mmCIF file of C-alpha atoms in Angstrom:
data_model
loop_
_atom_site.group_PDB
_atom_site.id
_atom_site.type_symbol
_atom_site.label_atom_id
_atom_site.label_comp_id
_atom_site.label_asym_id
_atom_site.label_seq_id
_atom_site.Cartn_x
_atom_site.Cartn_y
_atom_site.Cartn_z
ATOM 1 C CA UNK A 1390 44.971 80.004 -9.081
ATOM 2 C CA UNK A 1391 46.996 81.235 -12.020
ATOM 3 C CA UNK A 1392 48.277 78.657 -14.554
ATOM 4 C CA UNK A 1393 51.830 79.727 -13.732
ATOM 5 C CA UNK A 1394 51.611 78.555 -10.157
ATOM 6 C CA UNK A 1395 53.656 75.515 -9.228
ATOM 7 C CA UNK A 1396 51.936 72.489 -7.843
ATOM 8 C CA UNK A 1397 48.688 73.214 -9.660
ATOM 9 C CA UNK A 1398 48.410 69.595 -10.825
ATOM 10 C CA UNK A 1399 47.827 68.587 -7.198
ATOM 11 C CA UNK A 1400 44.870 70.962 -6.877
ATOM 12 C CA UNK A 1401 41.273 70.137 -7.790
ATOM 13 C CA UNK A 1402 40.021 71.676 -11.014
ATOM 14 C CA UNK A 1403 37.446 74.501 -11.054
ATOM 15 C CA UNK A 1404 36.042 76.860 -13.669
ATOM 16 C CA UNK A 1405 35.308 80.525 -12.914
ATOM 17 C CA UNK A 1406 32.796 82.209 -15.188
ATOM 18 C CA UNK A 1407 32.461 85.945 -14.539
ATOM 19 C CA UNK A 1408 30.883 88.859 -16.316
ATOM 20 C CA UNK A 1409 28.819 92.021 -15.917
ATOM 21 C CA UNK A 1410 25.121 91.910 -15.230
ATOM 22 C CA UNK A 1411 22.960 90.961 -18.217
ATOM 23 C CA UNK A 1412 25.894 89.342 -20.042
ATOM 24 C CA UNK A 1413 24.229 85.932 -20.182
ATOM 25 C CA UNK A 1414 26.228 84.114 -17.465
ATOM 26 C CA UNK A 1415 23.376 81.975 -16.199
ATOM 27 C CA UNK A 1416 22.267 80.758 -19.622
ATOM 28 C CA UNK A 1417 25.833 79.926 -20.558
ATOM 29 C CA UNK A 1418 26.436 78.130 -17.261
ATOM 30 C CA UNK A 1419 23.366 75.959 -17.825
ATOM 31 C CA UNK A 1420 24.460 75.202 -21.375
ATOM 32 C CA UNK A 1421 27.890 74.149 -20.151
ATOM 33 C CA UNK A 1422 26.333 72.019 -17.432
ATOM 34 C CA UNK A 1423 24.392 70.134 -20.091
ATOM 35 C CA UNK A 1424 27.643 69.373 -21.908
ATOM 36 C CA UNK A 1425 30.041 68.626 -19.019
ATOM 37 C CA UNK A 1426 29.969 67.059 -15.506
ATOM 38 C CA UNK A 1427 29.733 70.400 -13.711
ATOM 39 C CA UNK A 1428 28.006 71.688 -10.576
ATOM 40 C CA UNK A 1429 27.114 75.378 -10.439
ATOM 41 C CA UNK A 1430 28.253 77.516 -7.501
ATOM 42 C CA UNK A 1431 26.784 81.019 -7.399
ATOM 43 C CA UNK A 1432 29.261 83.936 -7.013
ATOM 44 C CA UNK A 1433 26.600 86.579 -6.402
ATOM 45 C CA UNK A 1434 26.120 88.662 -3.279
ATOM 46 C CA UNK A 1435 22.406 89.174 -4.057
ATOM 47 C CA UNK A 1436 21.407 85.583 -4.908
ATOM 48 C CA UNK A 1437 22.302 84.515 -1.365
ATOM 49 C CA UNK A 1438 19.073 86.163 -0.113
ATOM 50 C CA UNK A 1439 15.845 84.163 0.154
ATOM 51 C CA UNK A 1440 12.625 85.708 -1.271
ATOM 52 C CA UNK A 1441 14.594 88.185 -3.426
ATOM 53 C CA UNK A 1442 13.849 86.755 -6.828
ATOM 54 C CA UNK A 1443 12.840 89.258 -9.424
ATOM 55 C CA UNK A 1444 15.386 92.008 -8.794
ATOM 56 C CA UNK A 1445 18.273 89.525 -8.584
ATOM 57 C CA UNK A 1446 17.342 87.770 -11.850
ATOM 58 C CA UNK A 1447 17.345 84.537 -9.850
ATOM 59 C CA UNK A 1448 16.759 81.452 -11.986
ATOM 60 C CA UNK A 1449 13.209 80.151 -11.613
ATOM 61 C CA UNK A 1450 12.302 77.137 -9.492
ATOM 62 C CA UNK A 1451 12.232 74.739 -12.451
ATOM 63 C CA UNK A 1452 15.732 75.806 -13.535
ATOM 64 C CA UNK A 1453 17.153 75.498 -10.016
ATOM 65 C CA UNK A 1454 15.602 72.017 -9.721
ATOM 66 C CA UNK A 1455 17.102 70.871 -12.980
ATOM 67 C CA UNK A 1456 20.408 72.644 -12.439
ATOM 68 C CA UNK A 1457 20.975 73.169 -8.677
ATOM 69 C CA UNK A 1458 22.935 76.276 -7.770
ATOM 70 C CA UNK A 1459 24.982 76.172 -4.579
ATOM 71 C CA UNK A 1460 24.962 79.369 -2.406
ATOM 72 C CA UNK A 1461 21.567 80.533 -3.572
ATOM 73 C CA UNK A 1462 18.786 81.236 -0.986
ATOM 74 C CA UNK A 1463 21.007 80.597 1.999
ATOM 75 C CA UNK A 1464 20.166 83.577 4.247
ATOM 76 C CA UNK A 1465 17.259 85.909 4.900
ATOM 77 C CA UNK A 1466 17.265 89.502 3.612
ATOM 78 C CA UNK A 1467 17.739 90.877 7.123
ATOM 79 C CA UNK A 1468 21.091 89.086 7.424
ATOM 80 C CA UNK A 1469 24.552 89.814 5.989
ATOM 81 C CA UNK A 1470 27.021 87.650 4.069
ATOM 82 C CA UNK A 1471 30.686 88.510 3.755
ATOM 83 C CA UNK A 1472 33.463 87.799 1.291
ATOM 84 C CA UNK A 1473 35.149 85.752 4.030
ATOM 85 C CA UNK A 1474 32.040 83.618 4.369
ATOM 86 C CA UNK A 1475 31.960 83.162 0.630
ATOM 87 C CA UNK A 1476 35.584 82.005 0.493
ATOM 88 C CA UNK A 1477 34.983 79.493 3.283
ATOM 89 C CA UNK A 1478 31.788 78.157 1.625
ATOM 90 C CA UNK A 1479 33.218 78.079 -1.869
ATOM 91 C CA UNK A 1480 36.423 76.338 -0.787
ATOM 92 C CA UNK A 1481 34.372 73.654 0.981
ATOM 93 C CA UNK A 1482 32.148 73.177 -2.026
ATOM 94 C CA UNK A 1483 35.063 72.907 -4.442
ATOM 95 C CA UNK A 1484 36.384 69.981 -2.422
ATOM 96 C CA UNK A 1485 33.006 68.316 -2.044
ATOM 97 C CA UNK A 1486 32.120 68.649 -5.759
ATOM 98 C CA UNK A 1487 35.460 67.253 -6.840
ATOM 99 C CA UNK A 1488 35.046 64.364 -4.398
ATOM 100 C CA UNK A 1489 31.865 63.482 -6.270
ATOM 101 C CA UNK A 1490 33.844 63.259 -9.501
ATOM 102 C CA UNK A 1491 32.470 66.490 -10.885
ATOM 103 C CA UNK A 1492 33.924 69.960 -11.486
ATOM 104 C CA UNK A 1493 32.664 73.176 -9.807
ATOM 105 C CA UNK A 1494 31.556 75.956 -12.123
ATOM 106 C CA UNK A 1495 31.628 79.186 -10.124
ATOM 107 C CA UNK A 1496 29.432 81.715 -11.861
ATOM 108 C CA UNK A 1497 28.526 85.262 -11.053
ATOM 109 C CA UNK A 1498 29.253 88.982 -11.100
ATOM 110 C CA UNK A 1499 30.442 89.743 -7.556
ATOM 111 C CA UNK A 1500 34.009 90.441 -8.500
ATOM 112 C CA UNK A 1501 35.205 90.932 -4.889
ATOM 113 C CA UNK A 1502 34.230 87.310 -4.212
ATOM 114 C CA UNK A 1503 36.244 86.104 -7.178
ATOM 115 C CA UNK A 1504 39.223 88.184 -6.074
ATOM 116 C CA UNK A 1505 38.980 86.938 -2.476
ATOM 117 C CA UNK A 1506 38.880 83.348 -3.719
ATOM 118 C CA UNK A 1507 41.867 83.827 -5.982
ATOM 119 C CA UNK A 1508 44.097 86.080 -3.863
ATOM 120 C CA UNK A 1509 42.826 85.810 -0.315
ATOM 121 C CA UNK A 1510 41.391 88.467 1.948
ATOM 122 C CA UNK A 1511 43.385 91.459 3.081
ATOM 123 C CA UNK A 1512 43.840 92.199 6.739
ATOM 124 C CA UNK A 1513 41.743 95.348 6.673
ATOM 125 C CA UNK A 1514 40.974 97.367 9.811
ATOM 126 C CA UNK A 1515 37.685 96.652 11.562
ATOM 127 C CA UNK A 1516 34.758 99.034 11.236
ATOM 128 C CA UNK A 1517 35.192 102.208 13.296
ATOM 129 C CA UNK A 1518 31.789 103.658 14.253
ATOM 130 C CA UNK A 1519 33.174 107.117 15.050
ATOM 131 C CA UNK A 1520 35.004 107.399 11.753
ATOM 132 C CA UNK A 1521 31.927 106.202 9.817
ATOM 133 C CA UNK A 1522 29.705 108.718 11.612
ATOM 134 C CA UNK A 1523 32.130 111.503 10.731
ATOM 135 C CA UNK A 1524 32.183 110.433 7.057
ATOM 136 C CA UNK A 1525 28.403 110.278 6.959
ATOM 137 C CA UNK A 1526 28.169 113.782 8.444
ATOM 138 C CA UNK A 1527 30.605 115.099 5.822
ATOM 139 C CA UNK A 1528 28.575 113.390 3.107
ATOM 140 C CA UNK A 1529 25.428 115.124 4.258
ATOM 141 C CA UNK A 1530 27.196 118.481 4.132
ATOM 142 C CA UNK A 1531 29.313 118.073 1.011
ATOM 143 C CA UNK A 1532 27.749 115.210 -0.910
ATOM 144 C CA UNK A 1533 29.146 111.771 -1.825
ATOM 145 C CA UNK A 1534 30.735 112.963 -5.112
ATOM 146 C CA UNK A 1535 32.914 115.349 -3.086
ATOM 147 C CA UNK A 1536 34.017 112.478 -0.820
ATOM 148 C CA UNK A 1537 34.683 110.359 -3.906
ATOM 149 C CA UNK A 1538 36.952 113.183 -5.153
ATOM 150 C CA UNK A 1539 38.735 113.107 -1.787
ATOM 151 C CA UNK A 1540 39.162 109.359 -2.087
ATOM 152 C CA UNK A 1541 40.615 109.807 -5.575
ATOM 153 C CA UNK A 1542 43.468 111.820 -4.022
ATOM 154 C CA UNK A 1543 44.071 109.316 -1.202
ATOM 155 C CA UNK A 1544 43.488 106.060 -3.097
ATOM 156 C CA UNK A 1545 43.121 106.649 -6.859
ATOM 157 C CA UNK A 1546 43.072 102.942 -7.686
ATOM 158 C CA UNK A 1547 40.044 102.277 -5.489
ATOM 159 C CA UNK A 1548 38.248 105.492 -6.465
ATOM 160 C CA UNK A 1549 38.615 104.584 -10.164
ATOM 161 C CA UNK A 1550 36.397 101.539 -9.757
ATOM 162 C CA UNK A 1551 33.732 103.247 -7.609
ATOM 163 C CA UNK A 1552 30.808 105.388 -8.788
ATOM 164 C CA UNK A 1553 30.712 108.876 -7.270
ATOM 165 C CA UNK A 1554 27.487 107.984 -5.411
ATOM 166 C CA UNK A 1555 28.508 104.495 -4.240
ATOM 167 C CA UNK A 1556 27.980 105.468 -0.596
ATOM 168 C CA UNK A 1557 28.771 102.172 1.089
ATOM 169 C CA UNK A 1558 32.049 101.518 -0.729
ATOM 170 C CA UNK A 1559 33.271 105.131 -0.622
ATOM 171 C CA UNK A 1560 32.595 105.209 3.091
ATOM 172 C CA UNK A 1561 34.538 101.997 3.674
ATOM 173 C CA UNK A 1562 37.498 103.043 1.520
ATOM 174 C CA UNK A 1563 37.773 106.411 3.256
ATOM 175 C CA UNK A 1564 37.383 104.751 6.646
ATOM 176 C CA UNK A 1565 40.306 102.455 5.888
ATOM 177 C CA UNK A 1566 42.467 105.364 4.734
ATOM 178 C CA UNK A 1567 41.756 107.362 7.857
ATOM 179 C CA UNK A 1568 42.054 104.516 10.334
ATOM 180 C CA UNK A 1569 45.110 102.759 8.889
ATOM 181 C CA UNK A 1570 46.825 105.659 7.148
ATOM 182 C CA UNK A 1571 47.120 103.489 4.043
ATOM 183 C CA UNK A 1572 44.987 103.208 0.916
ATOM 184 C CA UNK A 1573 42.777 100.154 0.696
ATOM 185 C CA UNK A 1574 44.303 99.223 -2.682
ATOM 186 C CA UNK A 1575 47.760 98.992 -1.074
ATOM 187 C CA UNK A 1576 46.463 96.751 1.725
ATOM 188 C CA UNK A 1577 44.724 94.491 -0.761
ATOM 189 C CA UNK A 1578 47.882 94.224 -2.832
ATOM 190 C CA UNK A 1579 49.838 92.971 0.165
ATOM 191 C CA UNK A 1580 47.607 89.967 0.685
ATOM 192 C CA UNK A 1581 48.427 86.620 -0.903
ATOM 193 C CA UNK A 1582 46.889 83.208 -0.350
ATOM 194 C CA UNK A 1583 47.609 79.730 -1.627
ATOM 195 C CA UNK A 1584 45.280 78.675 -4.415
ATOM 196 C CA UNK A 1585 42.412 76.344 -3.518
ATOM 197 C CA UNK A 1586 41.898 75.034 -7.046
ATOM 198 C CA UNK A 1587 43.477 74.607 -10.464
ATOM 199 C CA UNK A 1588 41.172 77.187 -11.965
ATOM 200 C CA UNK A 1589 40.291 78.291 -15.467
ATOM 201 C CA UNK A 1590 39.017 81.884 -15.255
ATOM 202 C CA UNK A 1591 36.706 82.950 -18.086
ATOM 203 C CA UNK A 1592 35.212 86.412 -18.542
ATOM 204 C CA UNK A 1593 32.282 87.650 -20.647
ATOM 205 C CA UNK A 1594 32.907 91.082 -22.122
ATOM 206 C CA UNK A 1595 30.607 92.907 -24.543
ATOM 207 C CA UNK A 1596 32.069 93.970 -27.876
ATOM 208 C CA UNK A 1597 29.559 96.816 -27.839
ATOM 209 C CA UNK A 1598 28.672 98.334 -24.472
ATOM 210 C CA UNK A 1599 25.672 100.061 -25.993
ATOM 211 C CA UNK A 1600 24.116 96.666 -26.670
ATOM 212 C CA UNK A 1601 24.736 95.600 -23.068
ATOM 213 C CA UNK A 1602 23.135 98.853 -21.887
ATOM 214 C CA UNK A 1603 20.070 98.045 -24.008
ATOM 215 C CA UNK A 1604 19.923 94.581 -22.457
ATOM 216 C CA UNK A 1605 20.072 96.106 -18.993
ATOM 217 C CA UNK A 1606 17.235 98.511 -19.697
ATOM 218 C CA UNK A 1607 15.073 95.798 -21.231
ATOM 219 C CA UNK A 1608 15.701 93.456 -18.317
ATOM 220 C CA UNK A 1609 14.929 96.016 -15.632
ATOM 221 C CA UNK A 1610 11.725 96.987 -17.434
ATOM 222 C CA UNK A 1611 10.779 93.270 -17.459
ATOM 223 C CA UNK A 1612 11.521 93.047 -13.712
ATOM 224 C CA UNK A 1613 9.156 95.931 -13.016
ATOM 225 C CA UNK A 1614 6.486 94.427 -15.279
ATOM 226 C CA UNK A 1615 6.856 91.080 -13.428
ATOM 227 C CA UNK A 1616 6.149 92.743 -10.069
ATOM 228 C CA UNK A 1617 9.424 93.937 -8.564
ATOM 229 C CA UNK A 1618 7.631 96.746 -6.680
ATOM 230 C CA UNK A 1619 5.246 94.212 -5.157
ATOM 231 C CA UNK A 1620 8.205 91.969 -4.218
ATOM 232 C CA UNK A 1621 9.893 94.806 -2.332
ATOM 233 C CA UNK A 1622 6.618 95.773 -0.595
ATOM 234 C CA UNK A 1623 6.191 92.122 0.473
ATOM 235 C CA UNK A 1624 9.751 91.929 1.776
ATOM 236 C CA UNK A 1625 9.209 95.080 3.827
ATOM 237 C CA UNK A 1626 6.040 93.619 5.275
ATOM 238 C CA UNK A 1627 7.526 90.213 6.133
ATOM 239 C CA UNK A 1628 10.992 91.161 7.425
ATOM 240 C CA UNK A 1629 12.474 93.811 9.697
ATOM 241 C CA UNK A 1630 14.364 95.681 7.026
ATOM 242 C CA UNK A 1631 15.908 99.105 6.609
ATOM 243 C CA UNK A 1632 17.605 100.747 3.606
ATOM 244 C CA UNK A 1633 21.098 100.300 5.084
ATOM 245 C CA UNK A 1634 21.005 96.518 4.945
ATOM 246 C CA UNK A 1635 23.138 94.817 2.246
ATOM 247 C CA UNK A 1636 20.009 93.205 0.742
ATOM 248 C CA UNK A 1637 18.249 96.560 0.279
ATOM 249 C CA UNK A 1638 21.393 98.179 -1.097
ATOM 250 C CA UNK A 1639 21.263 95.771 -4.025
ATOM 251 C CA UNK A 1640 20.749 97.495 -7.332
ATOM 252 C CA UNK A 1641 17.054 97.610 -8.169
ATOM 253 C CA UNK A 1642 15.866 97.023 -4.642
ATOM 254 C CA UNK A 1643 17.384 100.285 -3.475
ATOM 255 C CA UNK A 1644 15.745 102.267 -6.237
ATOM 256 C CA UNK A 1645 12.349 100.656 -5.599
ATOM 257 C CA UNK A 1646 12.622 101.297 -1.851
ATOM 258 C CA UNK A 1647 13.397 104.975 -2.488
ATOM 259 C CA UNK A 1648 10.453 105.313 -4.878
ATOM 260 C CA UNK A 1649 8.128 103.652 -2.385
ATOM 261 C CA UNK A 1650 9.335 106.114 0.284
ATOM 262 C CA UNK A 1651 8.523 109.010 -2.061
ATOM 263 C CA UNK A 1652 12.090 110.122 -2.565
ATOM 264 C CA UNK A 1653 11.297 110.499 -6.288
ATOM 265 C CA UNK A 1654 8.287 109.843 -8.535
ATOM 266 C CA UNK A 1655 7.563 106.255 -9.488
ATOM 267 C CA UNK A 1656 7.641 107.369 -13.085
ATOM 268 C CA UNK A 1657 11.438 107.814 -12.761
ATOM 269 C CA UNK A 1658 11.968 104.279 -11.433
ATOM 270 C CA UNK A 1659 12.750 102.645 -14.758
ATOM 271 C CA UNK A 1660 15.379 105.240 -15.667
ATOM 272 C CA UNK A 1661 16.956 105.299 -12.211
ATOM 273 C CA UNK A 1662 17.054 101.507 -11.880
ATOM 274 C CA UNK A 1663 18.518 101.080 -15.356
ATOM 275 C CA UNK A 1664 21.150 103.774 -14.735
ATOM 276 C CA UNK A 1665 22.170 102.183 -11.444
ATOM 277 C CA UNK A 1666 22.456 98.806 -13.112
ATOM 278 C CA UNK A 1667 24.624 100.276 -15.872
ATOM 279 C CA UNK A 1668 26.915 101.700 -13.228
ATOM 280 C CA UNK A 1669 27.152 98.286 -11.641
ATOM 281 C CA UNK A 1670 28.098 96.766 -14.979
ATOM 282 C CA UNK A 1671 30.763 99.415 -15.451
ATOM 283 C CA UNK A 1672 32.293 98.594 -12.036
ATOM 284 C CA UNK A 1673 32.200 94.875 -12.826
ATOM 285 C CA UNK A 1674 33.986 95.465 -16.141
ATOM 286 C CA UNK A 1675 36.656 97.557 -14.375
ATOM 287 C CA UNK A 1676 37.289 94.770 -11.873
ATOM 288 C CA UNK A 1677 37.626 92.248 -14.694
ATOM 289 C CA UNK A 1678 39.872 94.347 -16.881
ATOM 290 C CA UNK A 1679 42.140 95.797 -14.188
ATOM 291 C CA UNK A 1680 42.273 93.190 -11.436
ATOM 292 C CA UNK A 1681 40.931 89.741 -12.311
ATOM 293 C CA UNK A 1682 42.081 89.532 -15.948
ATOM 294 C CA UNK A 1683 40.288 86.314 -17.046
ATOM 295 C CA UNK A 1684 40.409 84.841 -20.506
ATOM 296 C CA UNK A 1685 37.706 86.832 -22.270
ATOM 297 C CA UNK A 1686 34.904 86.038 -24.709
ATOM 298 C CA UNK A 1687 32.463 88.369 -26.440
ATOM 299 C CA UNK A 1688 29.145 87.831 -24.662
ATOM 300 C CA UNK A 1689 27.365 89.195 -27.753
ATOM 301 C CA UNK A 1690 28.934 86.700 -30.173
ATOM 302 C CA UNK A 1691 26.636 84.209 -31.852
ATOM 303 C CA UNK A 1692 29.131 81.394 -31.277
ATOM 304 C CA UNK A 1693 29.733 82.180 -27.585
ATOM 305 C CA UNK A 1694 28.601 78.817 -26.284
ATOM 306 C CA UNK A 1695 30.647 76.902 -28.829
ATOM 307 C CA UNK A 1696 33.766 78.946 -28.173
ATOM 308 C CA UNK A 1697 33.554 78.677 -24.369
ATOM 309 C CA UNK A 1698 32.648 74.989 -24.493
ATOM 310 C CA UNK A 1699 35.735 74.300 -26.612
ATOM 311 C CA UNK A 1700 37.931 76.030 -24.043
ATOM 312 C CA UNK A 1701 36.287 74.210 -21.152
ATOM 313 C CA UNK A 1702 36.744 70.864 -22.941
ATOM 314 C CA UNK A 1703 40.418 71.633 -23.435
ATOM 315 C CA UNK A 1704 40.803 72.574 -19.771
ATOM 316 C CA UNK A 1705 39.015 69.461 -18.468
ATOM 317 C CA UNK A 1706 41.039 67.210 -20.736
ATOM 318 C CA UNK A 1707 44.236 68.739 -19.377
ATOM 319 C CA UNK A 1708 43.011 68.423 -15.801
ATOM 320 C CA UNK A 1709 42.219 64.717 -16.392
ATOM 321 C CA UNK A 1710 45.741 64.154 -17.735
ATOM 322 C CA UNK A 1711 47.314 65.919 -14.794
ATOM 323 C CA UNK A 1712 45.087 64.035 -12.343
#
């Protein structure tokens, strides 16, 4: 999906808009949709879940009615959704939206989904229950930071983009190393896939990370004030959930679950949730800077909408000429 690829004029156009949490992606996507014939496709592994609204910063019902978002509210919180499913769904939607004479605007912060769409999915080994159990046992004895340090020796590229307490991803990366004998980063680098669209990739980066951190803290405080704890309690009452599910591993939901289970005082929830969200933003920025490398815009700039709209207008004009 790079501009350098041959045959891109024969591919349908698409716009990718990525950025860390709290960078203003949704507001910008809506503003662009008011200017251009676009349809929004969510690239967010949390927005796929029904009834998870506050902690995912899901657009409200009025916004979703005025600006429909594909791939939002498509599964229950007790289910799972994979990168492979996303690629299949997004590829189908790109074709359908272009057939309607419109252009898909793929918006979100799940960088693995963007990478999978652009470069394909690697042929990674299947889950190995025995290996996972062994890793979990080691984590209980030594702690996840120690396993992160081990991963840094085996697969420094993958470890660099993971937080020392990112249990799920550290476990998977170590599992791949032990089962295949190769680092996950090397396996991912081997995979290539033909592009599905002539895509313009745009990224929102903060010129001052401290300002983004302030936004994150303010937003998580607002989520709590709006009733995030009640939302999690309601989810636990309505669905058969456990803390290992992807839905309950989402930032914010995991911290509320732990507080509700008494793993730490509720008074620490704001700080813990904000810190976890800042770590998420850091991982997202690492993905963007080191792997995805989109054209970047300062998400804190006063003229952000004007600058991005000008680039989109240029891209769509070129796509119309090529088409």
